[in-house]
């Protein structure tokens, strides 16, 4: 099989997995046999590209978030590091929506990951989402660290986890009743978090 054919097979596998998730919900079971049958390849071929269901789900989720999140200015060193980091975090928050849409989104998350039975598909899906958020945040911090805009590179996983936890809290808060618009408070909170992560390097 040529490299081009190999790449095409990989893309068709991802498209089939994405179709199953679109049809059955984000915690749908990604059966190796079902996907292989849709694509018209052997299960061995599918395993060649994605050795585990988790690897397949991780890649589908990564592609979905690549599509949802616009390009960031994280590489634009003419903008202060803290501003770039906060803008990246705000882009993630934008996917959580606001008001009634935020409540619908949080209800869907709660139904899928808290109320539902904690089976393998639920666990795989949650971990794929969590890993993708962690990876993106670590990537942003690595860019800033390379410029001298973040502390010790060894701290990046821990600091990225902190920022993801802050985002989760704000996303939940958006779904709860509030007296005033939260947008200004959210931005202030993200600047506090960015300053805590970047220290004197921002």
mmCIF file of C-alpha atoms in Angstrom:
data_model
loop_
_atom_site.group_PDB
_atom_site.id
_atom_site.type_symbol
_atom_site.label_atom_id
_atom_site.label_comp_id
_atom_site.label_asym_id
_atom_site.label_seq_id
_atom_site.Cartn_x
_atom_site.Cartn_y
_atom_site.Cartn_z
ATOM 1 C CA UNK A 1 0.000 0.000 0.000
ATOM 2 C CA UNK A 2 1.364 3.417 -0.970
ATOM 3 C CA UNK A 3 1.807 6.219 1.534
ATOM 4 C CA UNK A 4 -1.035 8.121 -0.119
ATOM 5 C CA UNK A 5 -3.384 5.116 0.095
ATOM 6 C CA UNK A 6 -2.336 4.579 3.713
ATOM 7 C CA UNK A 7 -3.145 8.210 4.554
ATOM 8 C CA UNK A 8 -6.464 7.973 2.715
ATOM 9 C CA UNK A 9 -7.421 4.849 4.692
ATOM 10 C CA UNK A 10 -6.586 6.621 7.944
ATOM 11 C CA UNK A 11 -8.783 9.583 6.994
ATOM 12 C CA UNK A 12 -11.689 7.311 6.026
ATOM 13 C CA UNK A 13 -11.419 5.515 9.373
ATOM 14 C CA UNK A 14 -11.549 8.853 11.198
ATOM 15 C CA UNK A 15 -14.525 9.986 9.116
ATOM 16 C CA UNK A 16 -16.408 6.754 9.879
ATOM 17 C CA UNK A 17 -15.702 7.109 13.616
ATOM 18 C CA UNK A 18 -16.855 10.747 13.516
ATOM 19 C CA UNK A 19 -20.057 9.676 11.746
ATOM 20 C CA UNK A 20 -20.795 7.116 14.472
ATOM 21 C CA UNK A 21 -20.286 9.760 17.163
ATOM 22 C CA UNK A 22 -22.540 12.191 15.259
ATOM 23 C CA UNK A 23 -25.237 9.515 15.000
ATOM 24 C CA UNK A 24 -25.045 7.989 18.482
ATOM 25 C CA UNK A 25 -23.627 10.786 20.669
ATOM 26 C CA UNK A 26 -20.164 11.586 21.950
ATOM 27 C CA UNK A 27 -19.981 8.494 24.156
ATOM 28 C CA UNK A 28 -20.888 6.146 21.282
ATOM 29 C CA UNK A 29 -19.050 2.847 21.177
ATOM 30 C CA UNK A 30 -16.378 2.899 18.477
ATOM 31 C CA UNK A 31 -16.513 -0.769 17.556
ATOM 32 C CA UNK A 32 -13.477 -1.846 15.538
ATOM 33 C CA UNK A 33 -15.599 -4.249 13.483
ATOM 34 C CA UNK A 34 -18.346 -1.691 12.800
ATOM 35 C CA UNK A 35 -15.886 0.982 11.683
ATOM 36 C CA UNK A 36 -13.845 -1.451 9.582
ATOM 37 C CA UNK A 37 -17.053 -2.593 7.866
ATOM 38 C CA UNK A 38 -18.092 1.008 7.111
ATOM 39 C CA UNK A 39 -14.715 1.800 5.631
ATOM 40 C CA UNK A 40 -14.318 -1.533 3.828
ATOM 41 C CA UNK A 41 -11.015 -2.465 5.452
ATOM 42 C CA UNK A 42 -9.914 -5.324 7.667
ATOM 43 C CA UNK A 43 -9.821 -4.956 11.440
ATOM 44 C CA UNK A 44 -6.061 -5.487 11.159
ATOM 45 C CA UNK A 45 -5.771 -2.479 8.869
ATOM 46 C CA UNK A 46 -7.738 -0.375 11.319
ATOM 47 C CA UNK A 47 -5.512 -1.539 14.189
ATOM 48 C CA UNK A 48 -2.472 -0.628 12.105
ATOM 49 C CA UNK A 49 -3.613 2.997 12.132
ATOM 50 C CA UNK A 50 -5.169 3.031 15.605
ATOM 51 C CA UNK A 51 -3.886 0.288 17.912
ATOM 52 C CA UNK A 52 -6.564 1.014 20.524
ATOM 53 C CA UNK A 53 -10.077 2.447 20.586
ATOM 54 C CA UNK A 54 -8.749 5.148 22.908
ATOM 55 C CA UNK A 55 -6.192 6.216 20.298
ATOM 56 C CA UNK A 56 -8.946 6.441 17.683
ATOM 57 C CA UNK A 57 -11.255 8.412 19.961
ATOM 58 C CA UNK A 58 -8.416 10.748 20.981
ATOM 59 C CA UNK A 59 -7.722 11.603 17.345
ATOM 60 C CA UNK A 60 -11.409 12.125 16.498
ATOM 61 C CA UNK A 61 -11.784 14.494 19.466
ATOM 62 C CA UNK A 62 -8.588 16.332 18.559
ATOM 63 C CA UNK A 63 -9.866 16.900 15.031
ATOM 64 C CA UNK A 64 -13.240 18.079 16.341
ATOM 65 C CA UNK A 65 -11.625 20.662 18.631
ATOM 66 C CA UNK A 66 -9.237 21.753 15.875
ATOM 67 C CA UNK A 67 -12.317 22.536 13.821
ATOM 68 C CA UNK A 68 -14.150 24.319 16.673
ATOM 69 C CA UNK A 69 -11.214 26.403 17.911
ATOM 70 C CA UNK A 70 -9.958 29.164 15.667
ATOM 71 C CA UNK A 71 -6.241 29.722 15.127
ATOM 72 C CA UNK A 72 -4.675 31.484 18.078
ATOM 73 C CA UNK A 73 -2.112 34.285 18.263
ATOM 74 C CA UNK A 74 0.052 32.290 20.672
ATOM 75 C CA UNK A 75 3.069 32.623 18.316
ATOM 76 C CA UNK A 76 2.675 36.394 17.865
ATOM 77 C CA UNK A 77 5.431 37.658 20.158
ATOM 78 C CA UNK A 78 4.443 41.295 19.519
ATOM 79 C CA UNK A 79 1.519 40.645 21.908
ATOM 80 C CA UNK A 80 2.351 40.246 25.639
ATOM 81 C CA UNK A 81 2.493 36.600 26.737
ATOM 82 C CA UNK A 82 -0.262 36.976 29.331
ATOM 83 C CA UNK A 83 -2.638 38.502 26.758
ATOM 84 C CA UNK A 84 -1.974 35.693 24.289
ATOM 85 C CA UNK A 85 -2.548 33.049 26.945
ATOM 86 C CA UNK A 86 -5.795 34.639 28.124
ATOM 87 C CA UNK A 87 -7.078 34.897 24.545
ATOM 88 C CA UNK A 88 -6.367 31.206 24.004
ATOM 89 C CA UNK A 89 -8.256 30.342 27.193
ATOM 90 C CA UNK A 90 -11.171 32.576 26.156
ATOM 91 C CA UNK A 91 -11.403 30.712 22.844
ATOM 92 C CA UNK A 92 -11.818 27.452 24.742
ATOM 93 C CA UNK A 93 -14.490 29.044 26.944
ATOM 94 C CA UNK A 94 -16.361 30.237 23.864
ATOM 95 C CA UNK A 95 -17.160 26.590 23.078
ATOM 96 C CA UNK A 96 -18.972 26.388 26.445
ATOM 97 C CA UNK A 97 -21.391 29.105 25.257
ATOM 98 C CA UNK A 98 -23.293 31.286 27.752
ATOM 99 C CA UNK A 99 -26.734 31.582 29.344
ATOM 100 C CA UNK A 100 -29.287 29.007 28.199
ATOM 101 C CA UNK A 101 -26.789 27.446 25.775
ATOM 102 C CA UNK A 102 -24.285 27.016 28.614
ATOM 103 C CA UNK A 103 -26.966 25.289 30.706
ATOM 104 C CA UNK A 104 -27.796 22.958 27.822
ATOM 105 C CA UNK A 105 -24.123 22.161 27.313
ATOM 106 C CA UNK A 106 -23.507 21.516 31.013
ATOM 107 C CA UNK A 107 -26.637 19.352 31.208
ATOM 108 C CA UNK A 108 -25.334 17.304 28.271
ATOM 109 C CA UNK A 109 -21.929 16.934 29.936
ATOM 110 C CA UNK A 110 -23.521 15.941 33.239
ATOM 111 C CA UNK A 111 -25.801 13.418 31.538
ATOM 112 C CA UNK A 112 -22.956 11.918 29.523
ATOM 113 C CA UNK A 113 -20.278 11.734 32.213
ATOM 114 C CA UNK A 114 -21.878 11.912 35.662
ATOM 115 C CA UNK A 115 -25.396 10.470 35.439
ATOM 116 C CA UNK A 116 -24.517 7.779 32.880
ATOM 117 C CA UNK A 117 -23.085 4.416 33.825
ATOM 118 C CA UNK A 118 -19.315 4.705 34.007
ATOM 119 C CA UNK A 119 -18.695 2.211 31.214
ATOM 120 C CA UNK A 120 -15.653 1.996 28.965
ATOM 121 C CA UNK A 121 -17.067 4.284 26.244
ATOM 122 C CA UNK A 122 -17.915 6.994 28.790
ATOM 123 C CA UNK A 123 -14.451 6.759 30.302
ATOM 124 C CA UNK A 124 -12.715 6.751 26.898
ATOM 125 C CA UNK A 125 -14.653 9.820 25.757
ATOM 126 C CA UNK A 126 -14.025 11.824 28.906
ATOM 127 C CA UNK A 127 -10.319 10.985 28.894
ATOM 128 C CA UNK A 128 -10.040 11.933 25.205
ATOM 129 C CA UNK A 129 -11.576 15.345 25.907
ATOM 130 C CA UNK A 130 -9.447 15.844 29.015
ATOM 131 C CA UNK A 131 -6.217 14.844 27.260
ATOM 132 C CA UNK A 132 -6.923 17.097 24.307
ATOM 133 C CA UNK A 133 -7.477 20.116 26.579
ATOM 134 C CA UNK A 134 -4.330 19.298 28.535
ATOM 135 C CA UNK A 135 -2.278 18.867 25.354
ATOM 136 C CA UNK A 136 -3.433 22.161 23.842
ATOM 137 C CA UNK A 137 -2.734 24.085 27.033
ATOM 138 C CA UNK A 138 0.709 22.497 27.382
ATOM 139 C CA UNK A 139 1.464 23.439 23.760
ATOM 140 C CA UNK A 140 0.603 27.083 24.463
ATOM 141 C CA UNK A 141 2.796 27.128 27.562
ATOM 142 C CA UNK A 142 5.688 25.533 25.671
ATOM 143 C CA UNK A 143 5.540 28.307 23.076
ATOM 144 C CA UNK A 144 5.695 30.912 25.839
ATOM 145 C CA UNK A 145 8.436 29.013 27.682
ATOM 146 C CA UNK A 146 10.564 28.982 24.531
ATOM 147 C CA UNK A 147 10.341 32.791 24.547
ATOM 148 C CA UNK A 148 11.211 32.958 28.232
ATOM 149 C CA UNK A 149 7.549 33.715 28.998
ATOM 150 C CA UNK A 150 6.827 30.858 31.395
ATOM 151 C CA UNK A 151 8.618 29.263 34.343
ATOM 152 C CA UNK A 152 10.437 25.908 34.345
ATOM 153 C CA UNK A 153 9.412 23.741 31.393
ATOM 154 C CA UNK A 154 9.158 20.796 33.805
ATOM 155 C CA UNK A 155 6.232 22.547 35.475
ATOM 156 C CA UNK A 156 4.225 22.816 32.258
ATOM 157 C CA UNK A 157 2.002 19.716 32.753
ATOM 158 C CA UNK A 158 1.120 20.814 36.292
ATOM 159 C CA UNK A 159 0.439 24.413 35.255
ATOM 160 C CA UNK A 160 -1.623 23.304 32.252
ATOM 161 C CA UNK A 161 -3.719 21.137 34.563
ATOM 162 C CA UNK A 162 -4.302 24.166 36.798
ATOM 163 C CA UNK A 163 -5.476 26.264 33.831
ATOM 164 C CA UNK A 164 -7.799 23.473 32.638
ATOM 165 C CA UNK A 165 -9.315 23.286 36.115
ATOM 166 C CA UNK A 166 -9.917 27.054 36.078
ATOM 167 C CA UNK A 167 -11.637 26.732 32.682
ATOM 168 C CA UNK A 168 -13.832 23.891 33.953
ATOM 169 C CA UNK A 169 -14.901 26.017 36.917
ATOM 170 C CA UNK A 170 -15.784 29.004 34.751
ATOM 171 C CA UNK A 171 -17.697 26.793 32.286
ATOM 172 C CA UNK A 172 -19.745 25.403 35.172
ATOM 173 C CA UNK A 173 -20.332 28.887 36.568
ATOM 174 C CA UNK A 174 -21.712 29.998 33.208
ATOM 175 C CA UNK A 175 -24.495 27.436 33.552
ATOM 176 C CA UNK A 176 -25.487 28.629 37.031
ATOM 177 C CA UNK A 177 -27.752 31.614 37.856
ATOM 178 C CA UNK A 178 -25.840 34.918 37.990
ATOM 179 C CA UNK A 179 -26.757 38.499 38.883
ATOM 180 C CA UNK A 180 -24.686 40.200 36.219
ATOM 181 C CA UNK A 181 -22.805 39.421 33.063
ATOM 182 C CA UNK A 182 -19.860 37.212 33.928
ATOM 183 C CA UNK A 183 -17.701 38.101 30.928
ATOM 184 C CA UNK A 184 -15.643 40.812 32.652
ATOM 185 C CA UNK A 185 -15.225 38.732 35.810
ATOM 186 C CA UNK A 186 -14.204 35.733 33.716
ATOM 187 C CA UNK A 187 -11.511 37.721 31.956
ATOM 188 C CA UNK A 188 -10.208 39.045 35.280
ATOM 189 C CA UNK A 189 -10.110 35.496 36.653
ATOM 190 C CA UNK A 190 -8.199 34.264 33.601
ATOM 191 C CA UNK A 191 -5.660 37.071 33.977
ATOM 192 C CA UNK A 192 -5.131 36.092 37.625
ATOM 193 C CA UNK A 193 -4.608 32.482 36.489
ATOM 194 C CA UNK A 194 -2.264 33.537 33.660
ATOM 195 C CA UNK A 195 -0.219 35.689 36.030
ATOM 196 C CA UNK A 196 0.016 32.791 38.494
ATOM 197 C CA UNK A 197 1.320 30.545 35.717
ATOM 198 C CA UNK A 198 3.650 33.019 34.013
ATOM 199 C CA UNK A 199 4.895 34.745 37.147
ATOM 200 C CA UNK A 200 7.235 37.627 36.370
ATOM 201 C CA UNK A 201 7.794 36.401 32.805
ATOM 202 C CA UNK A 202 4.625 37.834 31.228
#
